[in-house]
XYZ file of C-alpha atoms in Angstrom:
693
model
C -24.666 6.961 -4.324
C -26.490 3.721 -4.820
C -27.628 2.050 -1.619
C -29.150 -1.320 -0.767
C -32.520 -2.632 -1.923
C -35.769 -1.299 -0.466
C -37.728 -3.515 1.929
C -41.487 -4.023 2.294
C -43.571 -4.546 5.424
C -46.752 -3.540 7.272
C -48.120 -0.034 6.716
C -48.016 2.732 9.273
C -49.145 6.203 8.186
C -47.796 7.881 11.300
C -44.434 8.597 9.721
C -46.081 10.725 7.024
C -46.738 13.399 9.610
C -42.983 13.952 9.925
C -42.865 15.536 6.472
C -45.166 18.473 5.646
C -46.776 18.545 2.234
C -46.024 22.225 1.653
C -42.961 24.335 2.451
C -42.888 26.818 5.304
C -41.261 30.193 5.170
C -37.714 30.637 6.441
C -38.939 32.679 9.421
C -41.092 29.928 10.855
C -38.020 28.233 12.385
C -36.774 30.199 15.355
C -33.018 30.679 15.757
C -31.491 27.763 17.560
C -34.601 25.679 17.192
C -32.891 23.140 14.941
C -31.172 21.643 17.984
C -34.550 20.425 19.248
C -35.792 19.122 15.884
C -35.799 15.353 15.520
C -34.282 13.493 12.573
C -37.067 12.312 10.259
C -35.466 8.866 10.038
C -34.390 7.910 13.578
C -36.664 10.469 15.380
C -33.867 11.456 17.744
C -32.813 15.059 18.300
C -29.248 14.147 19.388
C -26.573 16.257 17.725
C -23.451 14.066 17.754
C -21.528 14.323 14.458
C -19.075 11.521 15.304
C -21.863 8.996 15.989
C -24.642 10.079 13.626
C -22.956 12.458 11.225
C -23.749 16.135 10.841
C -27.282 17.123 11.785
C -28.754 19.324 9.091
C -32.058 21.158 8.833
C -33.693 22.344 5.613
C -35.631 25.324 6.940
C -37.655 25.711 3.774
C -39.234 22.286 4.223
C -38.835 22.124 8.032
C -36.890 18.892 7.577
C -34.056 17.638 9.788
C -31.815 14.638 9.156
C -28.672 13.052 10.492
C -26.189 12.617 7.650
C -25.532 8.946 8.434
C -29.243 8.154 8.790
C -29.827 9.632 5.340
C -26.739 8.094 3.753
C -27.348 4.533 4.969
C -31.099 4.377 4.229
C -31.659 1.452 1.897
C -34.203 2.913 -0.526
C -32.721 6.274 -1.466
C -29.857 7.464 -3.604
C -28.268 10.787 -4.421
C -29.841 12.121 -7.607
C -29.049 15.813 -7.267
C -25.951 17.948 -6.969
C -24.369 18.524 -3.557
C -26.103 21.871 -3.145
C -29.552 20.484 -4.021
C -31.938 19.212 -1.347
C -29.991 17.805 1.594
C -26.447 16.663 0.688
C -27.645 16.090 -2.865
C -30.617 13.931 -1.827
C -33.776 15.496 -3.265
C -36.611 16.428 -0.902
C -39.140 14.339 -2.832
C -36.851 11.292 -2.538
C -36.474 11.817 1.215
C -40.262 11.993 1.571
C -40.675 8.752 -0.360
C -38.016 7.037 1.752
C -39.689 8.125 5.013
C -42.985 6.800 3.633
C -41.324 3.482 2.782
C -39.660 3.263 6.193
C -42.976 3.907 7.942
C -44.029 0.401 6.881
C -40.972 -1.239 8.490
C -40.599 -2.077 12.169
C -37.183 -1.793 13.811
C -35.794 -5.152 14.938
C -34.234 -3.439 17.966
C -36.650 -0.876 19.384
C -39.777 -2.377 17.711
C -40.863 1.072 16.493
C -41.641 1.932 12.883
C -39.462 4.003 10.583
C -36.602 1.513 10.230
C -35.107 2.742 6.948
C -31.945 0.587 6.995
C -31.936 -3.104 6.111
C -29.316 -5.835 6.369
C -27.974 -6.704 2.899
C -27.286 -10.366 3.763
C -29.390 -12.701 1.561
C -32.671 -13.776 3.170
C -32.103 -11.521 6.190
C -35.222 -9.436 6.902
C -33.896 -7.308 9.766
C -34.445 -3.547 9.537
C -33.415 -0.910 12.053
C -32.799 2.776 12.709
C -29.193 3.938 12.452
C -28.809 4.634 16.233
C -30.419 1.261 17.015
C -27.980 -0.406 14.636
C -25.061 1.210 16.469
C -26.493 0.019 19.766
C -26.657 -3.582 18.481
C -23.162 -3.313 16.947
C -24.205 -3.440 13.302
C -21.647 -2.613 10.614
C -22.280 0.280 8.207
C -19.900 0.457 5.236
C -19.404 4.035 4.022
C -18.201 3.006 0.582
C -19.396 1.267 -2.582
C -23.127 0.585 -2.243
C -23.177 1.788 1.397
C -24.114 -1.669 2.654
C -25.374 -2.386 6.163
C -24.973 -5.651 8.060
C -26.938 -6.724 11.120
C -25.322 -8.125 14.251
C -25.536 -11.715 12.951
C -24.138 -11.072 9.472
C -21.592 -8.311 10.026
C -18.044 -8.797 8.655
C -15.420 -9.863 11.168
C -11.648 -9.870 11.293
C -10.094 -13.336 11.341
C -6.623 -14.076 12.661
C -4.980 -17.434 12.085
C -3.454 -17.711 15.547
C -3.376 -15.741 18.764
C 0.148 -15.685 20.132
C -0.242 -12.308 21.805
C 0.203 -11.636 25.469
C -2.740 -10.783 27.710
C -3.012 -7.160 26.574
C -1.553 -4.712 24.079
C -1.910 -0.933 23.913
C -4.301 0.757 21.518
C -1.821 2.569 19.285
C -3.951 5.728 19.398
C -5.011 6.225 23.038
C -2.335 3.829 24.466
C -4.845 2.192 26.844
C -4.353 -1.571 27.083
C -6.867 -3.812 25.339
C -7.283 -7.548 24.838
C -5.773 -8.392 21.406
C -8.854 -10.233 20.144
C -10.888 -8.919 17.177
C -14.352 -7.836 18.328
C -16.771 -5.119 17.280
C -15.064 -2.640 19.604
C -11.479 -3.770 18.949
C -9.927 -3.804 15.463
C -6.536 -4.929 14.221
C -4.440 -3.255 11.551
C -4.284 -5.311 8.329
C -0.697 -4.230 7.638
C 0.876 -4.355 11.129
C -0.108 -7.482 13.006
C 0.704 -6.048 16.444
C -1.250 -2.810 15.946
C -4.648 -2.824 17.685
C -7.215 -0.058 18.044
C -10.425 0.852 19.790
C -13.148 1.348 17.176
C -14.065 4.692 18.751
C -10.429 5.849 18.606
C -10.214 4.928 14.935
C -13.444 6.719 14.089
C -12.389 9.937 15.808
C -9.017 9.812 14.069
C -10.663 9.145 10.691
C -12.977 12.139 11.128
C -10.045 14.382 12.027
C -7.552 13.054 9.478
C -9.829 12.648 6.456
C -9.087 10.435 3.479
C -5.730 12.117 2.731
C -4.119 11.576 6.155
C -5.912 8.553 7.680
C -3.378 5.723 7.790
C -1.863 3.053 10.009
C -0.269 4.710 13.033
C 2.649 2.245 12.962
C 3.730 1.841 9.331
C 1.877 4.753 7.665
C 0.244 2.449 5.092
C -2.923 4.063 3.731
C -4.281 1.902 0.860
C -4.545 -1.479 2.612
C -5.367 0.149 5.949
C -8.223 2.306 4.633
C -9.717 -0.557 2.623
C -9.930 -2.761 5.719
C -11.284 0.020 7.940
C -14.011 0.830 5.414
C -14.934 -2.857 5.350
C -15.230 -2.826 9.135
C -17.490 0.235 9.179
C -15.162 3.175 9.816
C -16.351 6.334 8.059
C -13.469 8.141 6.332
C -14.723 11.534 5.091
C -13.417 12.933 1.814
C -11.933 16.085 3.290
C -8.610 17.528 4.332
C -7.333 16.926 7.848
C -8.779 19.176 10.534
C -5.316 20.391 11.536
C -4.620 21.450 7.947
C -7.713 23.648 7.965
C -6.789 25.491 11.170
C -5.151 28.837 10.510
C -1.601 29.161 11.855
C -1.871 25.667 13.368
C 1.898 25.148 13.273
C 2.964 28.618 14.316
C 4.299 27.401 17.665
C 6.603 24.920 15.941
C 8.410 27.792 14.266
C 9.384 29.240 17.651
C 12.800 28.244 19.014
C 13.219 27.978 22.763
C 15.249 31.049 23.776
C 15.598 31.272 27.542
C 18.548 30.744 29.875
C 17.550 28.263 32.621
C 20.798 27.889 34.583
C 20.644 28.729 38.293
C 22.821 31.845 37.972
C 22.466 33.695 34.665
C 25.387 36.087 34.070
C 23.747 38.133 31.316
C 22.924 41.671 32.437
C 20.306 41.984 29.682
C 18.235 39.164 31.165
C 17.543 35.473 30.607
C 15.729 36.027 27.274
C 18.597 37.966 25.718
C 19.985 36.100 22.683
C 22.691 37.338 20.285
C 23.814 34.756 17.690
C 27.539 34.151 17.195
C 28.422 35.646 20.580
C 28.892 34.426 24.119
C 25.275 35.452 24.775
C 23.855 33.058 22.210
C 21.402 30.609 23.776
C 22.226 26.905 23.430
C 19.366 24.376 23.883
C 19.687 21.051 25.709
C 20.777 18.405 23.203
C 18.470 15.812 24.795
C 15.129 17.509 25.466
C 15.447 20.834 23.654
C 13.176 22.450 26.260
C 15.872 24.054 28.405
C 18.599 26.501 27.452
C 21.678 28.379 28.543
C 23.814 31.262 27.383
C 27.188 29.963 26.213
C 28.926 32.148 28.798
C 26.600 31.034 31.626
C 27.724 27.389 31.236
C 31.341 28.158 30.256
C 30.840 26.834 26.730
C 33.602 27.907 24.350
C 31.557 27.382 21.158
C 28.137 26.350 19.834
C 29.509 22.921 18.811
C 30.030 21.843 22.424
C 27.377 19.509 23.846
C 25.234 20.636 26.759
C 22.531 18.848 28.755
C 20.185 20.395 31.297
C 20.288 19.129 34.914
C 17.220 16.920 34.485
C 18.549 15.139 31.406
C 22.037 14.827 32.884
C 20.659 13.088 35.968
C 18.771 10.614 33.792
C 21.828 9.908 31.646
C 24.376 9.330 34.382
C 22.564 8.643 37.630
C 19.484 6.570 36.835
C 21.213 3.156 36.590
C 18.258 1.761 34.624
C 20.421 0.589 31.729
C 22.343 -2.543 32.593
C 24.161 -4.930 30.323
C 21.941 -8.025 30.135
C 22.727 -11.634 29.498
C 23.093 -12.625 25.882
C 20.428 -14.865 24.363
C 18.762 -15.640 21.055
C 15.790 -13.847 19.547
C 12.458 -14.364 21.324
C 9.908 -16.806 19.890
C 12.309 -18.430 17.440
C 14.476 -21.533 17.414
C 16.559 -20.280 14.486
C 20.089 -19.098 15.216
C 20.624 -15.339 15.092
C 23.125 -15.504 12.239
C 21.037 -17.843 10.083
C 17.811 -15.941 10.677
C 18.842 -12.323 10.307
C 22.188 -12.085 8.593
C 22.113 -14.654 5.819
C 19.167 -16.038 3.842
C 15.665 -14.644 3.328
C 12.843 -15.291 5.785
C 11.949 -18.956 6.303
C 8.283 -17.913 6.096
C 8.691 -17.287 2.346
C 8.185 -20.216 -0.064
C 11.480 -21.664 -1.303
C 12.638 -24.046 -3.973
C 15.332 -26.638 -3.511
C 18.891 -25.226 -3.763
C 19.377 -26.779 -7.188
C 15.981 -25.949 -8.654
C 15.867 -22.306 -7.507
C 18.786 -21.339 -9.781
C 18.283 -23.779 -12.685
C 16.469 -21.428 -15.041
C 18.772 -18.480 -14.357
C 21.883 -20.581 -14.799
C 20.609 -21.855 -18.151
C 20.525 -18.270 -19.425
C 23.897 -17.547 -17.801
C 25.617 -19.949 -20.189
C 24.759 -17.639 -23.061
C 25.531 -14.375 -21.275
C 28.857 -15.679 -19.944
C 29.946 -17.042 -23.319
C 33.313 -15.592 -24.302
C 31.987 -14.558 -27.711
C 28.869 -12.855 -26.336
C 28.798 -9.080 -26.900
C 25.872 -7.251 -25.201
C 25.917 -4.493 -27.843
C 25.216 -6.961 -30.671
C 21.703 -8.031 -31.609
C 20.397 -11.092 -29.750
C 19.182 -14.270 -31.408
C 17.411 -16.944 -29.357
C 17.172 -20.670 -30.052
C 15.768 -23.459 -27.890
C 17.173 -26.964 -27.534
C 15.126 -29.917 -26.283
C 17.081 -31.482 -23.444
C 15.747 -34.905 -24.454
C 16.815 -34.504 -28.089
C 20.092 -36.432 -28.493
C 20.774 -34.709 -31.831
C 20.723 -31.230 -30.231
C 18.434 -29.770 -32.866
C 17.787 -26.046 -32.439
C 14.384 -24.368 -32.570
C 14.210 -20.609 -33.293
C 12.624 -18.546 -30.528
C 11.329 -15.070 -29.868
C 13.817 -12.662 -28.318
C 11.078 -10.752 -26.528
C 9.480 -13.922 -25.184
C 12.882 -15.041 -23.883
C 13.489 -11.683 -22.171
C 10.013 -11.808 -20.607
C 10.735 -15.255 -19.181
C 14.134 -14.015 -17.999
C 12.584 -11.095 -16.085
C 10.021 -13.422 -14.481
C 12.822 -15.714 -13.330
C 14.787 -12.782 -11.924
C 11.753 -11.487 -10.042
C 11.077 -14.867 -8.437
C 14.721 -15.772 -7.837
C 16.331 -15.916 -4.357
C 18.382 -12.838 -5.320
C 15.409 -10.695 -4.275
C 13.128 -10.755 -1.252
C 9.705 -9.304 -0.590
C 6.195 -9.899 -1.880
C 5.325 -7.207 -4.438
C 7.993 -4.520 -4.048
C 11.313 -6.323 -3.718
C 14.755 -5.537 -2.319
C 18.007 -7.409 -2.731
C 18.428 -10.427 -0.459
C 21.609 -11.757 1.135
C 22.407 -15.124 -0.459
C 25.963 -16.281 0.198
C 25.951 -18.905 -2.557
C 24.685 -16.416 -5.149
C 27.306 -13.903 -3.991
C 30.026 -16.528 -4.326
C 28.894 -17.363 -7.875
C 28.702 -13.650 -8.816
C 24.985 -13.987 -9.623
C 24.134 -10.483 -8.386
C 26.452 -8.997 -10.991
C 24.969 -11.246 -13.668
C 21.435 -10.267 -12.607
C 22.242 -6.576 -13.010
C 23.871 -7.302 -16.364
C 20.850 -9.323 -17.547
C 18.466 -6.567 -16.529
C 20.497 -3.909 -18.349
C 20.753 -6.018 -21.529
C 17.027 -6.811 -21.395
C 16.044 -3.138 -21.212
C 18.316 -2.127 -24.085
C 17.241 -5.022 -26.316
C 13.490 -4.490 -25.904
C 12.729 -6.547 -22.804
C 9.774 -5.826 -20.492
C 9.660 -3.441 -17.556
C 10.987 -5.152 -14.396
C 8.259 -3.477 -12.315
C 9.131 -5.248 -9.056
C 11.752 -2.952 -7.475
C 10.925 -1.281 -4.171
C 11.199 2.472 -4.031
C 14.034 2.028 -1.536
C 16.103 -0.169 -3.884
C 15.532 2.247 -6.770
C 16.557 5.258 -4.647
C 19.724 3.423 -3.557
C 20.666 2.980 -7.215
C 19.910 6.597 -8.115
C 20.918 8.613 -5.053
C 23.118 6.161 -3.156
C 22.391 4.052 -0.025
C 23.683 6.823 2.239
C 20.912 9.144 1.009
C 18.085 6.607 1.237
C 15.807 5.919 4.205
C 14.067 2.500 4.128
C 10.587 1.892 5.527
C 9.031 -0.983 7.464
C 7.477 -2.434 4.287
C 11.026 -3.124 3.048
C 11.574 -5.704 5.809
C 10.467 -9.144 4.617
C 11.812 -11.010 7.657
C 8.923 -11.401 10.094
C 11.097 -11.539 13.230
C 12.960 -8.331 12.396
C 9.715 -6.566 11.484
C 8.219 -7.558 14.845
C 11.222 -6.127 16.710
C 10.887 -2.806 14.870
C 7.127 -2.670 15.497
C 7.609 -3.384 19.200
C 10.218 -0.619 19.406
C 7.939 1.871 17.634
C 4.997 1.021 19.891
C 6.929 1.205 23.173
C 5.216 3.744 25.442
C 7.830 4.367 28.122
C 11.560 4.119 28.770
C 11.187 1.036 30.987
C 9.448 -0.975 28.256
C 11.980 0.206 25.682
C 14.939 -0.780 27.857
C 13.293 -4.136 28.508
C 13.018 -4.723 24.772
C 16.646 -3.697 24.205
C 17.604 -6.098 26.982
C 15.594 -8.876 25.338
C 17.208 -8.349 21.918
C 20.655 -7.407 23.206
C 22.451 -10.188 21.338
C 21.016 -9.183 17.989
C 21.425 -5.418 18.470
C 25.054 -5.805 19.529
C 25.800 -8.084 16.587
C 24.461 -5.657 13.973
C 25.994 -2.591 15.659
C 22.691 -0.962 16.660
C 22.994 -1.166 20.433
C 22.507 2.275 21.956
C 21.951 3.898 25.341
C 18.250 4.543 25.939
C 17.692 7.719 27.941
C 14.277 8.882 26.696
C 11.310 7.419 24.859
C 12.257 9.457 21.776
C 15.370 7.277 21.412
C 13.135 4.545 19.999
C 12.908 6.343 16.669
C 16.670 6.360 16.133
C 16.902 2.735 17.269
C 14.205 1.611 14.819
C 15.844 3.660 12.068
C 19.252 2.062 12.752
C 17.788 -1.451 12.513
C 15.967 -0.594 9.290
C 19.083 0.851 7.680
C 21.148 -2.147 8.704
C 18.684 -4.829 7.595
C 17.631 -3.262 4.294
C 20.847 -1.482 3.230
C 24.023 -2.291 5.179
C 23.333 -6.038 5.396
C 23.170 -6.350 1.602
C 25.980 -3.925 0.795
C 28.082 -6.557 -1.018
C 25.180 -7.845 -3.192
C 24.161 -4.253 -3.927
C 27.605 -3.196 -5.138
C 27.857 -6.315 -7.316
C 24.350 -5.781 -8.729
C 25.118 -2.117 -9.431
C 28.273 -3.032 -11.355
C 26.260 -5.378 -13.551
C 23.668 -2.684 -14.156
C 26.400 -0.446 -15.605
C 26.408 -2.671 -18.711
C 25.669 -0.636 -21.856
C 25.522 2.541 -19.726
C 22.095 1.689 -18.258
C 22.879 2.726 -14.651
C 24.184 6.108 -15.846
C 20.934 6.699 -17.745
C 18.881 5.706 -14.697
C 20.766 8.194 -12.521
C 20.419 10.919 -15.167
C 16.670 10.422 -15.744
C 15.275 8.916 -12.507
C 11.721 10.167 -13.129
C 11.520 8.343 -16.450
C 12.930 5.078 -15.068
C 10.990 5.018 -11.767
C 7.780 3.664 -13.295
C 9.766 1.141 -15.373
C 11.477 -0.365 -12.332
C 8.847 0.085 -9.613
C 5.446 -0.260 -11.320
C 3.911 -2.933 -13.491
C 2.837 -1.703 -16.965
C -0.669 -0.304 -17.383
C -3.455 -2.663 -18.414
C -3.861 -3.135 -22.139
C -6.981 -1.793 -23.843
C -8.614 -2.236 -27.236
C -7.340 1.177 -28.358
C -3.752 0.455 -27.244
C -3.612 -2.818 -29.175
C -5.362 -1.326 -32.204
C -2.800 1.486 -32.333
C 0.103 -0.909 -31.663
C -0.412 -3.137 -34.711
C 0.197 -1.668 -38.157
C -1.717 -3.044 -41.151
C 0.634 -4.737 -43.617
C -0.171 -4.684 -47.372
C -3.729 -4.423 -48.684
C -5.988 -6.245 -46.256
C -9.581 -7.393 -46.212
C -11.765 -4.513 -44.980
C -14.327 -6.810 -43.365
C -11.648 -8.806 -41.523
C -10.140 -5.574 -40.162
C -13.596 -4.564 -38.962
C -13.956 -7.961 -37.271
C -10.503 -7.406 -35.666
C -11.536 -4.095 -34.081
C -14.837 -5.590 -32.899
C -12.957 -8.554 -31.453
C -10.607 -6.293 -29.480
C -13.573 -4.444 -27.993
C -15.288 -7.743 -27.115
C -12.140 -8.940 -25.331
C -11.920 -5.665 -23.388
C -15.599 -5.994 -22.396
C -15.012 -9.525 -21.095
C -17.075 -11.211 -23.822
C -14.251 -13.557 -24.813
C -12.334 -16.397 -23.158
C -8.986 -14.716 -23.893
C -7.479 -11.491 -22.569
C -5.650 -8.543 -24.118
C -2.416 -9.941 -22.715
C -3.117 -13.310 -24.392
C -3.422 -11.616 -27.786
C -0.129 -9.753 -27.308
C 1.661 -12.925 -26.152
C 0.238 -14.848 -29.136
C 1.661 -12.282 -31.569
C 4.878 -11.131 -29.847
C 5.659 -13.412 -26.894
C 5.306 -10.462 -24.450
C 2.420 -9.778 -22.065
C 3.158 -6.033 -21.994
C 4.664 -3.367 -24.214
C 8.430 -3.049 -23.519
C 9.740 0.402 -22.491
C 11.931 0.474 -25.633
C 9.046 -0.662 -27.822
C 8.890 -3.629 -30.188
C 11.434 -4.267 -32.919
C 10.177 -4.981 -35.508
C 6.893 -3.112 -35.049
C 3.937 -5.506 -34.542
C 1.857 -5.901 -37.706
C -1.295 -7.639 -38.900
C -2.371 -8.988 -42.248
C -5.468 -10.839 -43.457
C -5.101 -14.253 -45.100
C -7.559 -16.805 -46.505
C -7.332 -19.387 -43.745
C -9.482 -20.678 -40.917
C -7.381 -19.730 -37.877
C -5.011 -16.890 -36.923
C -1.242 -17.370 -36.923
C 1.130 -15.517 -34.590
C 4.843 -15.191 -35.327
C 6.812 -14.216 -32.224
C 10.044 -13.838 -34.152
C 8.829 -10.928 -36.307
C 5.879 -9.790 -34.132
C 3.277 -10.444 -36.817
C -0.315 -11.624 -36.578
C -2.181 -13.144 -39.521
C -5.969 -12.775 -39.202
C -8.370 -15.302 -40.749
C -10.852 -14.112 -43.384
C -14.303 -15.413 -42.408
C -17.830 -14.758 -43.606
C -19.292 -13.864 -40.189
C -18.007 -12.168 -37.058
C -19.183 -15.076 -34.892
C -16.939 -17.451 -36.824
C -14.052 -14.931 -36.597
C -14.294 -14.686 -32.787
C -14.676 -18.437 -32.270
C -11.617 -19.167 -34.409
C -9.532 -16.445 -32.730
C -10.484 -17.642 -29.238
C -9.786 -21.287 -30.071
C -6.393 -20.686 -31.683
C -5.047 -18.213 -29.095
C -6.250 -20.148 -26.058
C -4.926 -23.529 -27.197
C -1.650 -22.211 -28.631
C -0.742 -20.536 -25.328
C -1.656 -23.695 -23.427
C 0.548 -25.864 -25.634
C 3.455 -23.396 -25.439
C 3.213 -23.421 -21.664
C 3.453 -27.206 -21.647
C 6.395 -27.174 -24.080
C 8.320 -24.692 -21.941
C 8.827 -27.443 -19.382
C 10.761 -29.474 -22.012
C 13.068 -26.740 -23.326
C 16.058 -24.931 -21.879
C 16.889 -21.475 -23.309
C 20.376 -20.783 -24.742
């Protein structure tokens, strides 16, 4: 574990006394004495694992350290295995680090032994780990284990502060000022989720790397990355509750007790016989009260029953009143325009004519009466400024790549990386959703690239049906709707939840999600209803049209038959190309120059190592027109040959690459770089003058 650079300063031999030169026997440390031994780095004997990490004593060398003090020290790294020394840090290295730290004075307490230094350029501050915590330094438990002093520590920046005076910490639920400080952090994935630093650290210690995630949206990747940047230690261990034996045993117990005022069962209130009048029925609202069927005159198990407490809340509280209708808070956009029609106005948009121009140009060919999707596809380009209409042959794979890029960025889909279908009335009227599904199916069958932009929710709807799919908050691209769902999920009591329902009454009634709120647990069903409506029910017509188009050439049937195989094709971008992948992809055609083939393999490795101005994707585009390997593979198979010429030649129509024969490798690389780089630049410029047919 590489740490920051060592720092130099004035000498102080006092710290050497902390480490003995020879080992003691195991018996020299009395039982329990380790609690009073001071850490050799910070010289404190506090034993607080959450603040300083585990306190560990090596009895053989009479050496005690706090884990965090050892881990964050700037001049030491882990050279041994975990079982060697202390946490894999060798004893001799610890002694050297203590000696080095003895020459450094702490910028906080002014005492020597400051083993941790700020990594900011030209910053000379050093400090002990506890002193750094006291001065609100940031310690990053990842990468190079960097430390930042109070003047150079990373901060969270928000573009605007439109929050009310206080918001609850989503862990302890105490109200805090929604302003990023050292003690208050904001979730990077949920803009209304705020936390105390101490709450986050305790949760991270308990949850471990496998279960530590945003408490609102359950995102782990983005959330953990930001928390590590802000100095939260996330240990690589399983969650504490997973390690506890029989931790969930109580959850397996059903409540079986009759709580009515007069129980009629002679065998007692705990008597329970299934499929009889003495079967115990639990309250449908709270589940923590019960009754025998006979004791409440219930004819069957299917009849609903509420306990007295829940019944009084449902019918006698009077808290739920029908409010006045009004538009969504904090928006001037009409409810229908904002939530039921187009995609979020926060997303970048093209003009109505320009956003469909490229797709419509391809539609002319696909909608042609003589077009048969099962026949092979030939592509030609026509210059729109050429009055003679001369045709230029094009690469099928390049055309399909461009087509998939246009589909991904078209207004038919919404979202940033993982996309769902949008609701676009004009596209629905022009049957573009059907055509999009048809294009995608034809592209896959005829060797087009992986779409790679579908959300897991959209893919599951296609495979298992919308009725068997549960969307998540990440599927909501409309900021206003996402904020409503977040506010519902973070409501802490029934009064706040009813207030929110009252505030959004107009919207909830319009989409059919208005419900009676009787307990705080109702918020989960309310949030789920809104999610299902916005992501699935709202786009039901576009989805059915898109699905019909995807049935072209039997593609949808294959997807539903082999969902595991198609999931990565639809939901993940292809893996990065490597020198080995490209070398194996291209077959050598005819007898070729041995030296040129050697230069070719060396060139691929140089490109992979970043020693060239082009990329692996550039080479593949130059030869085939595609920046990735299609799921169905290339047809014909990409090939290379060596010719006596100065520069390489790529032929996208037959996926061939002609390599130049040169006398030196330097000349080979320079010519390859020049030709590939400039050819792709020119083709990009020409694409603006051609319309595909």
